[in-house]
mmCIF file of C-alpha atoms and ligand atoms in Angstrom:
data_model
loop_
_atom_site.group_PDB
_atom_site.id
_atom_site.type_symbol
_atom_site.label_atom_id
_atom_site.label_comp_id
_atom_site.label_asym_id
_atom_site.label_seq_id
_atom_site.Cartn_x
_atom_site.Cartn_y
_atom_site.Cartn_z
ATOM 1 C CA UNK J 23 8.357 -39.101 -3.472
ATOM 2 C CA UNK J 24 10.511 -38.488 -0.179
ATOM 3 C CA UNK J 25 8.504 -36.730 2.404
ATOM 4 C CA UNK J 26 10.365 -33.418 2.997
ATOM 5 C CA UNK J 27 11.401 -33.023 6.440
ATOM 6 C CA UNK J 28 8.645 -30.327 7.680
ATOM 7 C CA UNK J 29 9.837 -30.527 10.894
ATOM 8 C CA UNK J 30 13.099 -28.505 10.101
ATOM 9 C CA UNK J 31 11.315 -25.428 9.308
ATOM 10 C CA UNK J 32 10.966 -23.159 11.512
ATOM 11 C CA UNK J 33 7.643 -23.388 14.153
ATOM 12 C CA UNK J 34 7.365 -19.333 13.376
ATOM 13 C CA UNK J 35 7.048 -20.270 9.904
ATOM 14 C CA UNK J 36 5.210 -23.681 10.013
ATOM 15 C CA UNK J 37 2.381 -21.913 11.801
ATOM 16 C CA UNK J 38 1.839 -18.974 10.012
ATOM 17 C CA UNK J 39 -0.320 -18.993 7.335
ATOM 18 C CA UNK J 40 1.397 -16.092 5.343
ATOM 19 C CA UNK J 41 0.034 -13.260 3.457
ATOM 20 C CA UNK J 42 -3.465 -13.721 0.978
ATOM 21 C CA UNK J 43 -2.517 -11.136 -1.542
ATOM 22 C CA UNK J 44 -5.611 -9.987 -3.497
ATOM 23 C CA UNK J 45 -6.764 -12.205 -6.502
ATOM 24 C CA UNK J 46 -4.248 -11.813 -9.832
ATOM 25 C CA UNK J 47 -6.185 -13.710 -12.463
ATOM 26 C CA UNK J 48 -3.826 -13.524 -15.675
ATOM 27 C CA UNK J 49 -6.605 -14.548 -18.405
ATOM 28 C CA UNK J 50 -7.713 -10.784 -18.534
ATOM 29 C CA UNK J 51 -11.490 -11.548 -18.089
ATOM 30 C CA UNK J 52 -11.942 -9.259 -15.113
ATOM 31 C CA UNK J 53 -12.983 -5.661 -14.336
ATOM 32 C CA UNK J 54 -10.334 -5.517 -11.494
ATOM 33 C CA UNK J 55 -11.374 -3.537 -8.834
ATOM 34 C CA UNK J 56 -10.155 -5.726 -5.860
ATOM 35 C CA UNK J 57 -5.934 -4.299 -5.814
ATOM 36 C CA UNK J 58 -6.107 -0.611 -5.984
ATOM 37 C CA UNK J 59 -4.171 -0.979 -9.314
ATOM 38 C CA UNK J 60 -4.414 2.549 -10.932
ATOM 39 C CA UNK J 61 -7.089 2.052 -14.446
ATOM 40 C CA UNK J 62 -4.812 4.288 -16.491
ATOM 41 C CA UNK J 63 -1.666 3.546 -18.303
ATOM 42 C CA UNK J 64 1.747 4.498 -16.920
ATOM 43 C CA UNK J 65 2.811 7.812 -18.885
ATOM 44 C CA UNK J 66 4.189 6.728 -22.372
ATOM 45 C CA UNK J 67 7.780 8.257 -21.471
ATOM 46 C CA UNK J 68 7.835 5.451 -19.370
ATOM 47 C CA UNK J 69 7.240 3.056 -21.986
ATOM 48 C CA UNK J 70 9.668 5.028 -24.466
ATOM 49 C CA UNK J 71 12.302 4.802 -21.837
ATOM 50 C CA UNK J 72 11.738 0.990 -20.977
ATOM 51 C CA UNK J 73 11.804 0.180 -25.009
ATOM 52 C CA UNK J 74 15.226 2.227 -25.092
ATOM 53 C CA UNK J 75 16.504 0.055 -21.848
ATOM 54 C CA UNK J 76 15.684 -3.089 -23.361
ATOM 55 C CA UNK J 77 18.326 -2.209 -26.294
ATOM 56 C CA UNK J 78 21.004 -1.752 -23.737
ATOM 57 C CA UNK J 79 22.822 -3.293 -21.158
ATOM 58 C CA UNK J 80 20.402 -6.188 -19.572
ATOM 59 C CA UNK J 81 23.486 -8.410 -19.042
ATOM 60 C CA UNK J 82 25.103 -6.740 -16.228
ATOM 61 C CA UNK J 83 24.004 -6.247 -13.180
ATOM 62 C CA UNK J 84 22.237 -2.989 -11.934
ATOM 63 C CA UNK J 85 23.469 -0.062 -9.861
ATOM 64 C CA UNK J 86 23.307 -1.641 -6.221
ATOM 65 C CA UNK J 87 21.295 1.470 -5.011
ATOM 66 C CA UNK J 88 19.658 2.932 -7.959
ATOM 67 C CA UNK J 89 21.214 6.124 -7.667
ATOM 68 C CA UNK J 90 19.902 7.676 -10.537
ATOM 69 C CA UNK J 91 16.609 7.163 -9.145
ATOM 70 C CA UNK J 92 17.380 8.299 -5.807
ATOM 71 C CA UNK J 93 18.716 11.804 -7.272
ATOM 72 C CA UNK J 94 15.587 12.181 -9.577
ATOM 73 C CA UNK J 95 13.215 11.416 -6.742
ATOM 74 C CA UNK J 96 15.853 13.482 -3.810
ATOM 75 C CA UNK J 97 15.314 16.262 -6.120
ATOM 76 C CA UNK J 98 11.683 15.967 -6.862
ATOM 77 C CA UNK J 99 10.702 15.961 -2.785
ATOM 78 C CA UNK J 100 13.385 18.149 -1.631
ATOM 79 C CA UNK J 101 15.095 15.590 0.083
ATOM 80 C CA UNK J 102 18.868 14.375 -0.344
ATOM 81 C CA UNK J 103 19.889 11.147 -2.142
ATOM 82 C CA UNK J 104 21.170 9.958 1.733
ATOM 83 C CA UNK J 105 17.629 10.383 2.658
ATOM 84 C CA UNK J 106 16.316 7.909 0.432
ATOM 85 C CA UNK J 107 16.197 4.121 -0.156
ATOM 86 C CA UNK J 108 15.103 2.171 -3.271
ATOM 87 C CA UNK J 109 12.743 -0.910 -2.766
ATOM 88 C CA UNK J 110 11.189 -3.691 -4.848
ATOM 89 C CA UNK J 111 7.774 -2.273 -4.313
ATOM 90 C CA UNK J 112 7.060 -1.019 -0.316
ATOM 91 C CA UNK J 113 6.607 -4.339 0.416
ATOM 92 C CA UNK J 114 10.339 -4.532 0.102
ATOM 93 C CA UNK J 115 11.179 -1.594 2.470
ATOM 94 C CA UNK J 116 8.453 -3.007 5.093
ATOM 95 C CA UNK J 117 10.626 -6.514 4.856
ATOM 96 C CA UNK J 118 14.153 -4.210 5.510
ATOM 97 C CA UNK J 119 12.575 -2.098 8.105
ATOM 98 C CA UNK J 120 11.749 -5.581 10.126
ATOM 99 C CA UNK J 121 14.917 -7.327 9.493
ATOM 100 C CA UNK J 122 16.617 -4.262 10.790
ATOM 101 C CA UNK J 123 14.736 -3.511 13.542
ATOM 102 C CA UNK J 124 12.563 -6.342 14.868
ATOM 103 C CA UNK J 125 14.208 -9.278 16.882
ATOM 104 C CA UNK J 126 12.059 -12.029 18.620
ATOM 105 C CA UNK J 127 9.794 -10.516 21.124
ATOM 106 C CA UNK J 128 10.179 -6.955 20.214
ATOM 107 C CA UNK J 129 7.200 -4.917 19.995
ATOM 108 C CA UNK J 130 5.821 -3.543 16.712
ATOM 109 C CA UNK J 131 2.610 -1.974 17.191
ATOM 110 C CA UNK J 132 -0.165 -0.290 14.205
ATOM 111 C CA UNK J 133 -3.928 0.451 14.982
ATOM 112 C CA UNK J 134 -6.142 -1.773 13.330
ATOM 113 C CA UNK J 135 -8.078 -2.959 10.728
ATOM 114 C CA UNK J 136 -4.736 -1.829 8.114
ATOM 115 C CA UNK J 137 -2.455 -3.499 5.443
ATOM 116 C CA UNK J 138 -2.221 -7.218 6.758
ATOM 117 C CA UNK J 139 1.135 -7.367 5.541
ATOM 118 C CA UNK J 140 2.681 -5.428 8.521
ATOM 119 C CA UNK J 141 1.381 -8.351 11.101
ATOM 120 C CA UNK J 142 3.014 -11.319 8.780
ATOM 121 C CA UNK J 143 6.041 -9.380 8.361
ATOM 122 C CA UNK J 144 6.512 -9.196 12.006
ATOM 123 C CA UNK J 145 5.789 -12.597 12.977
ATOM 124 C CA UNK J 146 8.338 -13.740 10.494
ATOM 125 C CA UNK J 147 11.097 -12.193 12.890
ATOM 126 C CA UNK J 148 9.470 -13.966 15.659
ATOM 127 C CA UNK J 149 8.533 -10.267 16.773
ATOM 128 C CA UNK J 150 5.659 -9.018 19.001
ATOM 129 C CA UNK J 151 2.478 -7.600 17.287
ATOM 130 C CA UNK J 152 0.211 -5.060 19.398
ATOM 131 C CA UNK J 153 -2.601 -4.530 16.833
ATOM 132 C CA UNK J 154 -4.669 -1.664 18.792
ATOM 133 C CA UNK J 155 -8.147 -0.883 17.399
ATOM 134 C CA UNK J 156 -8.739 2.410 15.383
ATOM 135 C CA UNK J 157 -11.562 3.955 16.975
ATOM 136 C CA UNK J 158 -14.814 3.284 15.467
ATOM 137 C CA UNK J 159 -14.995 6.740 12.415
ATOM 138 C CA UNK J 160 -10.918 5.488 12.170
ATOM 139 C CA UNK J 161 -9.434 7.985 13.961
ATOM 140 C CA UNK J 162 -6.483 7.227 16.218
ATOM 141 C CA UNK J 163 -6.255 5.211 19.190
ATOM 142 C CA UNK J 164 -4.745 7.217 22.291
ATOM 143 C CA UNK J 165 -3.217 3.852 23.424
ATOM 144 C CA UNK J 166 -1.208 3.525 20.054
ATOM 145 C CA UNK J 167 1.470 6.003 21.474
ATOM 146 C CA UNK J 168 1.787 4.049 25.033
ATOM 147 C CA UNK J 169 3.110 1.106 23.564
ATOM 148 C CA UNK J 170 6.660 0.437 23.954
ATOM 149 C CA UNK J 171 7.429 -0.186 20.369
ATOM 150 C CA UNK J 172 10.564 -0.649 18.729
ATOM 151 C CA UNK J 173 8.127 0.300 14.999
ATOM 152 C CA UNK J 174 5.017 1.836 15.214
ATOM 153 C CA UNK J 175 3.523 1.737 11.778
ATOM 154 C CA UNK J 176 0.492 4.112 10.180
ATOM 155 C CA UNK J 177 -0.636 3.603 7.061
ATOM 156 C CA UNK J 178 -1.511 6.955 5.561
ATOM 157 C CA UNK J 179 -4.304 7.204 4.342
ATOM 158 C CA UNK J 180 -5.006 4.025 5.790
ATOM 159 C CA UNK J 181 -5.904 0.835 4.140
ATOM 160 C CA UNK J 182 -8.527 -0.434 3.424
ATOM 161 C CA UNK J 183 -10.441 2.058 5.144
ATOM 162 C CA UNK J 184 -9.192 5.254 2.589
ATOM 163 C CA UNK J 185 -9.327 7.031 5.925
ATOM 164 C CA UNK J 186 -6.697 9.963 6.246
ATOM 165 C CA UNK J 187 -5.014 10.490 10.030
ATOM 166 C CA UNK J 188 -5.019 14.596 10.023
ATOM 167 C CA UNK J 189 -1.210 15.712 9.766
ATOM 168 C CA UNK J 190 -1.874 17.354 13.511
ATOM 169 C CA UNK J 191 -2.675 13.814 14.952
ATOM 170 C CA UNK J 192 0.495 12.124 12.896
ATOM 171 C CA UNK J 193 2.665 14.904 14.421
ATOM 172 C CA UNK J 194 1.380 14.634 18.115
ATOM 173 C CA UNK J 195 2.270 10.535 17.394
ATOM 174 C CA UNK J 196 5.617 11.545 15.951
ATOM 175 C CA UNK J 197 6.288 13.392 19.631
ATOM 176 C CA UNK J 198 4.570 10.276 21.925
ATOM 177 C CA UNK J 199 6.062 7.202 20.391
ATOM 178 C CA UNK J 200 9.368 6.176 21.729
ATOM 179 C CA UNK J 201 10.997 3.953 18.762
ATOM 180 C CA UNK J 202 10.935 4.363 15.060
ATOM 181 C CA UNK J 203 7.268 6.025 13.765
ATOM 182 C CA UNK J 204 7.050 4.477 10.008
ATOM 183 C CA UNK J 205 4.356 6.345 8.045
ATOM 184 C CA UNK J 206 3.291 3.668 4.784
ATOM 185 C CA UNK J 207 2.034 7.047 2.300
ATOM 186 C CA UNK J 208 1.373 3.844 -0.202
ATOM 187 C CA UNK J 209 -2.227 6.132 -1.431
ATOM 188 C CA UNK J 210 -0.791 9.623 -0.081
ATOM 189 C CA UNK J 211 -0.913 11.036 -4.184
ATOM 190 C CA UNK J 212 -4.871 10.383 -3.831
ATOM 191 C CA UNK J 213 -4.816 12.163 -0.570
ATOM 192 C CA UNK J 214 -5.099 16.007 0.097
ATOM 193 C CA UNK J 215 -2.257 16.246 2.695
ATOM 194 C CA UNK J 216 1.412 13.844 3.360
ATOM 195 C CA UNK J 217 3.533 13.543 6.438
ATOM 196 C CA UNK J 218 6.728 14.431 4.491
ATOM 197 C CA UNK J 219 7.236 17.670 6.208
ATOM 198 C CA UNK J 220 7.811 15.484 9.351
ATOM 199 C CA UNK J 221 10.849 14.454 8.312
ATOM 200 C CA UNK J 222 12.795 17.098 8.671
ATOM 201 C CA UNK J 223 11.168 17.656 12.760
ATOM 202 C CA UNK J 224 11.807 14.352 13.414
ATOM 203 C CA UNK J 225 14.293 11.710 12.951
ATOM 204 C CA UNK J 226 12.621 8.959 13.913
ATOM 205 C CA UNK J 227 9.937 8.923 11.647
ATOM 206 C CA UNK J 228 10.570 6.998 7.875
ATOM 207 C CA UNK J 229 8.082 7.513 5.466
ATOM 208 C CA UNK J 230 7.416 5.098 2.179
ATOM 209 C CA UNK J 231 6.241 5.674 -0.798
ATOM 210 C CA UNK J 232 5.441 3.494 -4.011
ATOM 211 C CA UNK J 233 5.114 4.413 -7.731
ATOM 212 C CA UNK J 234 2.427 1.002 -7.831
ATOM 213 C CA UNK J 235 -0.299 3.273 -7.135
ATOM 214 C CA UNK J 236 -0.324 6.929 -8.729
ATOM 215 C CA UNK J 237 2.118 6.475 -11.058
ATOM 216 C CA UNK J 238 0.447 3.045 -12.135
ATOM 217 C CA UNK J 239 3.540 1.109 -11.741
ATOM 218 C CA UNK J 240 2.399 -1.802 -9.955
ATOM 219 C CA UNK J 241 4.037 -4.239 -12.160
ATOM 220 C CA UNK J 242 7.606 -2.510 -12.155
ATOM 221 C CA UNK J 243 7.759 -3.189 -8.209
ATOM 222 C CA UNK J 244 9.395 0.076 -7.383
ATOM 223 C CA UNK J 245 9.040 1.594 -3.605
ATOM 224 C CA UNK J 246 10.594 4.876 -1.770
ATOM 225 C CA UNK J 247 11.520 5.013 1.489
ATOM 226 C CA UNK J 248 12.329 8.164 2.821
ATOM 227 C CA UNK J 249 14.293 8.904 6.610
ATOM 228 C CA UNK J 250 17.332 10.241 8.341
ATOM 229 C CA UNK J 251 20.387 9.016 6.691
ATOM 230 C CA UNK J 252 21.928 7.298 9.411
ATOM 231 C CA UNK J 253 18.461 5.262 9.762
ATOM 232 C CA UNK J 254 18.860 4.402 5.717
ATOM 233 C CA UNK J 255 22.330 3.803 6.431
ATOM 234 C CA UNK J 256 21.608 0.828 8.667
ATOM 235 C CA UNK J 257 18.266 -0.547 6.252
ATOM 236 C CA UNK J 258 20.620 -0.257 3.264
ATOM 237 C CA UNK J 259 22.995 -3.120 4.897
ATOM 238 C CA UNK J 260 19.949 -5.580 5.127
ATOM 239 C CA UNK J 261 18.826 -4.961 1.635
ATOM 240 C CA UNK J 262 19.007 -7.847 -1.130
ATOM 241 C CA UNK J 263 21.862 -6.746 -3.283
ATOM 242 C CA UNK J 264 20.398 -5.759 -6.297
ATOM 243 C CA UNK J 265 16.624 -5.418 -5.412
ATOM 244 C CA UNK J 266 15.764 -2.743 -7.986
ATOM 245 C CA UNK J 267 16.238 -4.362 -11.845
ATOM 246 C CA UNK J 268 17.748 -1.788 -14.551
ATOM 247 C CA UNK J 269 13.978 -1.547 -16.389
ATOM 248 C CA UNK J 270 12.429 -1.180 -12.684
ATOM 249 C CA UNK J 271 14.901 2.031 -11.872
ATOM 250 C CA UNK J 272 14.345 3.377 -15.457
ATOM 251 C CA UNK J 273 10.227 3.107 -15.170
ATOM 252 C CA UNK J 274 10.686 4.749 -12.266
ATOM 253 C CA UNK J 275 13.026 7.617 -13.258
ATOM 254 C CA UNK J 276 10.850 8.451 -16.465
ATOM 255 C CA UNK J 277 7.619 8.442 -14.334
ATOM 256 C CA UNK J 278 8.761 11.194 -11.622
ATOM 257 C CA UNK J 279 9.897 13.014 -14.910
ATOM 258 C CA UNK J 280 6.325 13.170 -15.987
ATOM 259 C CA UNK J 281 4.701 14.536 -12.904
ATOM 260 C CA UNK J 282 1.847 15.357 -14.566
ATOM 261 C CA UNK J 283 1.052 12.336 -16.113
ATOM 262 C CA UNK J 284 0.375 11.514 -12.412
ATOM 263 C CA UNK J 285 -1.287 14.425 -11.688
ATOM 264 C CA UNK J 286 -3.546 13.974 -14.068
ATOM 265 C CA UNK J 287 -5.240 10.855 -13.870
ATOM 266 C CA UNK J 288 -5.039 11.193 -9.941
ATOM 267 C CA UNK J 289 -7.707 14.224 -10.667
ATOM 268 C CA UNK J 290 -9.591 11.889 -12.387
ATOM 269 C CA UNK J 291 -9.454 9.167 -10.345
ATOM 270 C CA UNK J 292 -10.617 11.192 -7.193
ATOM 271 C CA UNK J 293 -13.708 12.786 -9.210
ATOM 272 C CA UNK J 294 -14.654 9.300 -9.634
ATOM 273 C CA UNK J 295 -14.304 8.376 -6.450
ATOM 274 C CA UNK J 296 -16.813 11.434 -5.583
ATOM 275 C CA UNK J 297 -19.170 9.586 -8.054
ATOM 276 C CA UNK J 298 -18.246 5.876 -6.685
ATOM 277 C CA UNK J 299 -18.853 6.951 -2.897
ATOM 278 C CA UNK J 300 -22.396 8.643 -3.826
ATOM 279 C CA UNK J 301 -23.895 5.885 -5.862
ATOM 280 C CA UNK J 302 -22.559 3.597 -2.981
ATOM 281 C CA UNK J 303 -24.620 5.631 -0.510
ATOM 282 C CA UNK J 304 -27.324 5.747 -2.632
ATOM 283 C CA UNK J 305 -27.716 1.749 -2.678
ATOM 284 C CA UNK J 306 -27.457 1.965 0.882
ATOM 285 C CA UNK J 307 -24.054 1.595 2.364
ATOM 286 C CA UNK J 308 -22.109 3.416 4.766
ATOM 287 C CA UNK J 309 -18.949 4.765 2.870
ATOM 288 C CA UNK J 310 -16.130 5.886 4.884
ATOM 289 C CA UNK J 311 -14.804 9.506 3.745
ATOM 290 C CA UNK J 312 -11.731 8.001 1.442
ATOM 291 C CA UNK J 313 -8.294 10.291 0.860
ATOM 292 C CA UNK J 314 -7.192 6.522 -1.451
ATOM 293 C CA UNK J 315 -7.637 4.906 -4.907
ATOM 294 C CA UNK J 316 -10.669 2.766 -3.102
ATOM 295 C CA UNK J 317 -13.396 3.290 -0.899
ATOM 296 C CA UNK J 318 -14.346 1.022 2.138
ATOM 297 C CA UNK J 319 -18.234 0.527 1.952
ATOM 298 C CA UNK J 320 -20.304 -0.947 4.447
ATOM 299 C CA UNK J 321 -23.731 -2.938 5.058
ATOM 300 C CA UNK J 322 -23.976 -3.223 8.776
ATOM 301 C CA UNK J 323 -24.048 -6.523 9.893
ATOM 302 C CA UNK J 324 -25.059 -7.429 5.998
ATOM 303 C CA UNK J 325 -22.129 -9.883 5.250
ATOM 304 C CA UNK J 326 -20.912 -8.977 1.811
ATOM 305 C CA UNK J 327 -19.462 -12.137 0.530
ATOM 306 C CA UNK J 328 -22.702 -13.026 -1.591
ATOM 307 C CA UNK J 329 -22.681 -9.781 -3.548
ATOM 308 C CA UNK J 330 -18.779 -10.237 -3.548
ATOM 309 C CA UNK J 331 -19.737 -13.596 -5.462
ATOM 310 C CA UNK J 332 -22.563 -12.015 -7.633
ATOM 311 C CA UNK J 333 -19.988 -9.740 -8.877
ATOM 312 C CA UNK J 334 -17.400 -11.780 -9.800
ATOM 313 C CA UNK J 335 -19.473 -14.108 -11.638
ATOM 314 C CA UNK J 336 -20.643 -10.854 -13.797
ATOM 315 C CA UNK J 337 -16.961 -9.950 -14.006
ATOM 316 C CA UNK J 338 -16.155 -7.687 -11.488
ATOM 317 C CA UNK J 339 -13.262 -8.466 -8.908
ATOM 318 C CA UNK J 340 -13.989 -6.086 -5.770
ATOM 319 C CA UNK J 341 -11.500 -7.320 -2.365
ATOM 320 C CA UNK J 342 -14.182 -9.142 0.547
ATOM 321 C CA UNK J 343 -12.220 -9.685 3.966
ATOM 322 C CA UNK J 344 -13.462 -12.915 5.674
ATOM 323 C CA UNK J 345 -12.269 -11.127 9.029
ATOM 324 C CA UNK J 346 -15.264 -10.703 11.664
ATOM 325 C CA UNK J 347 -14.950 -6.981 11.507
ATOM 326 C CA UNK J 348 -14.785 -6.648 8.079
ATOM 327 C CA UNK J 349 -17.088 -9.412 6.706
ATOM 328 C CA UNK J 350 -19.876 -6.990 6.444
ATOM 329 C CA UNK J 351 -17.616 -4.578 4.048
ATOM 330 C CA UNK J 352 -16.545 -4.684 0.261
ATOM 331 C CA UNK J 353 -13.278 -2.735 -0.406
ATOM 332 C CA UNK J 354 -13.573 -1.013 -4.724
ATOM 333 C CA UNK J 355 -10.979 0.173 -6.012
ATOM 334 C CA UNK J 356 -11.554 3.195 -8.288
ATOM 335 C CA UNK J 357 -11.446 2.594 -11.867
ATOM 336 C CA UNK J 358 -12.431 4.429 -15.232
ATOM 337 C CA UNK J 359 -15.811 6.578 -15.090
ATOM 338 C CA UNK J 360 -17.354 3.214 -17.415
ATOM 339 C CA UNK J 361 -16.267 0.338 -14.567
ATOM 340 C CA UNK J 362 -17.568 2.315 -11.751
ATOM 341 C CA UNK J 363 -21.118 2.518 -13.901
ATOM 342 C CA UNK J 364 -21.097 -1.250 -14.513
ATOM 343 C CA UNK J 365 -20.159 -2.353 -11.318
ATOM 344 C CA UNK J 366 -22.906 0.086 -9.935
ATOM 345 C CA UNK J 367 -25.383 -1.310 -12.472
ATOM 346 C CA UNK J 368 -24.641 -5.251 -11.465
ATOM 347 C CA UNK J 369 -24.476 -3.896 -8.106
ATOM 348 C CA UNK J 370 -28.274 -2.668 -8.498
ATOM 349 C CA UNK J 371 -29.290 -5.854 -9.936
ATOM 350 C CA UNK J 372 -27.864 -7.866 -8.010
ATOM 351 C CA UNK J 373 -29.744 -6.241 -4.838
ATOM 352 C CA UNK J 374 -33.193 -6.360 -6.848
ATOM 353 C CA UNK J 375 -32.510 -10.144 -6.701
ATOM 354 C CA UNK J 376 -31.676 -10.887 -3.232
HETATM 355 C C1 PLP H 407 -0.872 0.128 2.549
HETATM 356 C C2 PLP H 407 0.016 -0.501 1.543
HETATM 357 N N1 PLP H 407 1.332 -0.417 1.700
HETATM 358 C C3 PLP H 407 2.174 -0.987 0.823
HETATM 359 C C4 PLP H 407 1.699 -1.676 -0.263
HETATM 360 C C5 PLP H 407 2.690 -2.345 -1.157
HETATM 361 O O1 PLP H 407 2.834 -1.745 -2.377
HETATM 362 P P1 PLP H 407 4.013 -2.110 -3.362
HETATM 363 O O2 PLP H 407 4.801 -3.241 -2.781
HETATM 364 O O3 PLP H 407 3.342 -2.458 -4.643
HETATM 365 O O4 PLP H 407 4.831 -0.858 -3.457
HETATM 366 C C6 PLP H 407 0.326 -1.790 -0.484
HETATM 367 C C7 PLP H 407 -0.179 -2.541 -1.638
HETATM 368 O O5 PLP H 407 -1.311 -2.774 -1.849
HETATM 369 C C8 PLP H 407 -0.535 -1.193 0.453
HETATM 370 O O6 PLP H 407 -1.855 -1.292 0.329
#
């Protein structure tokens, strides 16, 4: 075989490692608890919807901007369809929000530990990353505001903490940072409060969204990204032409018609998180107060990545970080009432064994 000539790509991308997205086996054989994927089914009008889709016209291409879904969702958070922009999952907003505003060397600053993504994304534009350390309970970093960022990025609530930013704080960022303030609500349905009435205070602030989550759409890809519509003026023009598929938009359509679908199993899913976080404690970690789909648990200075093993050999996928500050941490995602039990119960034996 030729070698390939390595030494045209670019350094940026030669050096970077790239993103470590969470493990996806496909033979089935796991509890998952390690992507925040919601445990419940997507509501069946969303599978009525998709079987009708299929029928029709899959040979041409699809609407350019999903507008269909932009009025549905416009309409469904009082918002205008100018205000909105359609993504393949958030990722895919995250990606047009760099590529529009991010040049080598400009500054993109988030407080720290969050969603790795946002670091990779930048370094891929040869742009500037300030991480800045969330204070030790995860509230905000006075600093964040004094850096001269072109994005400033909170996730909200914050991953993988599950840590919520009180909407006072977001607001008093909102007034303090100079460029664009981009608020990731990725786990806001889980939450008790959202940023959204920011928007219309402040034009610099974009919020996203994604139906992966709440609406237990991870595998349609479909994101929201909500802002001034001059701002989604200029991220529409650096948007892959057709980035939402025809079945994506219609998923996505049919699940903000069936609100309480969501509602529903977000109720449940935050009672058993109440139960998750307590039988945590009980074993003996430190859980942070979580507003997500997960909850960050900690051992102090205990690093996790034998239990993380122990588990997965008993069939339970929870996320371990290898990162110094978060080796001693196991993020769960929240599943059914019956996973969070048997996870507990390995969990149990698993610490009678050590
Ligand atoms: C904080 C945060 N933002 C964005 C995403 C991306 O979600 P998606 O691309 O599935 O919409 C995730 C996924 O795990 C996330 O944790």
């Amino acid at each position: 075989m030729t070698f390939p000539r390595l030494d045209t790509v670019r350094q940026t991308i030669r050096q970077m490692q790239g993103y470590i997205p969470g493990e996806q086996p496909q033979d089935k054989r796991y509890i998952k608890l390690n992507s925040n994927e919601n445990p419940y089914p997507p509501s069946p009008q969303v599978i009525a919807a998709l079987q009708q889709a299929i029928g029709e016209d899959l040979r041409l291409y699809p609407d350019p901007v999903a507008n269909r879904l932009r009025d549905k969702a416009a309409a469904m958070y009082g918002l205008s369809r100018e205000q909105i922009l359609v993504g393949n999952g958030s990722d895919d907003l995250l990606t047009m929000l760099m590529r529009t505003f991010v040049g080598p060397g400009d500054r993109v600053a988030f407080p720290v530990p969050t969603y790795s993504l946002y670091g990779i994304l930048v370094a891929m534009q040869d742009g500037k990353v300030v991480r800045v350390p969330f204070l030790a309970d995860f509230s905000l970093p006075p600093q964040l505001a004094e850096v001269e960022a072109k994005l400033t990025i909170l996730c909200h609530p914050n991953a993988p903490s599950g840590t919520l930013t009180p909407l006072h704080r977001v607001e008093e960022l909102a007034q303090r940072v100079r460029g664009i303030l981009v608020i990731d609500e990725a786990y806001v349905d889980f939450a008790d409060e959202t940023a959204l009435p920011l928007l219309h205070k402040y034009p610099h602030a974009v919020i996203l969204r994604t139906l992966s989550k709440s609406f237990s759409l991870a595998g349609m890809r479909i994101g929201l990204a909500f802002g001034h519509p001059d701002l989604i003026a200029e991220l529409m023009k650096v948007k892959d032409s057709y980035n939402v598929s025809r079945l994506s938009s219609v998923a996505a359509v049919a699940a903000l018609e069936d609100y309480a679908w969501m509602r529903q199993n977000v109720n449940k899913i935050r009672a058993t998180r109440t139960r998750l976080s307590a039988a945590l404690r009980e074993l003996g970690y430190f859980v942070y107060d979580s507003q997500a789909n997960f909850v960050l648990a900690r051992q102090q200075g205990v690093i996790q990545e034998p239990m993380y093993h122990g588990l997965k050999e008993r069939g339970l996928l929870v996320r371990y970080f290898s990162s110094p500050e978060l080796a001693d941490c196991l993020r769960i995602s929240v599943g059914t009432d019956e996973e969070i039990d048997r996870l507990i119960a390995a969990m149990e034996e698993l610490r009678r064994n050590a």
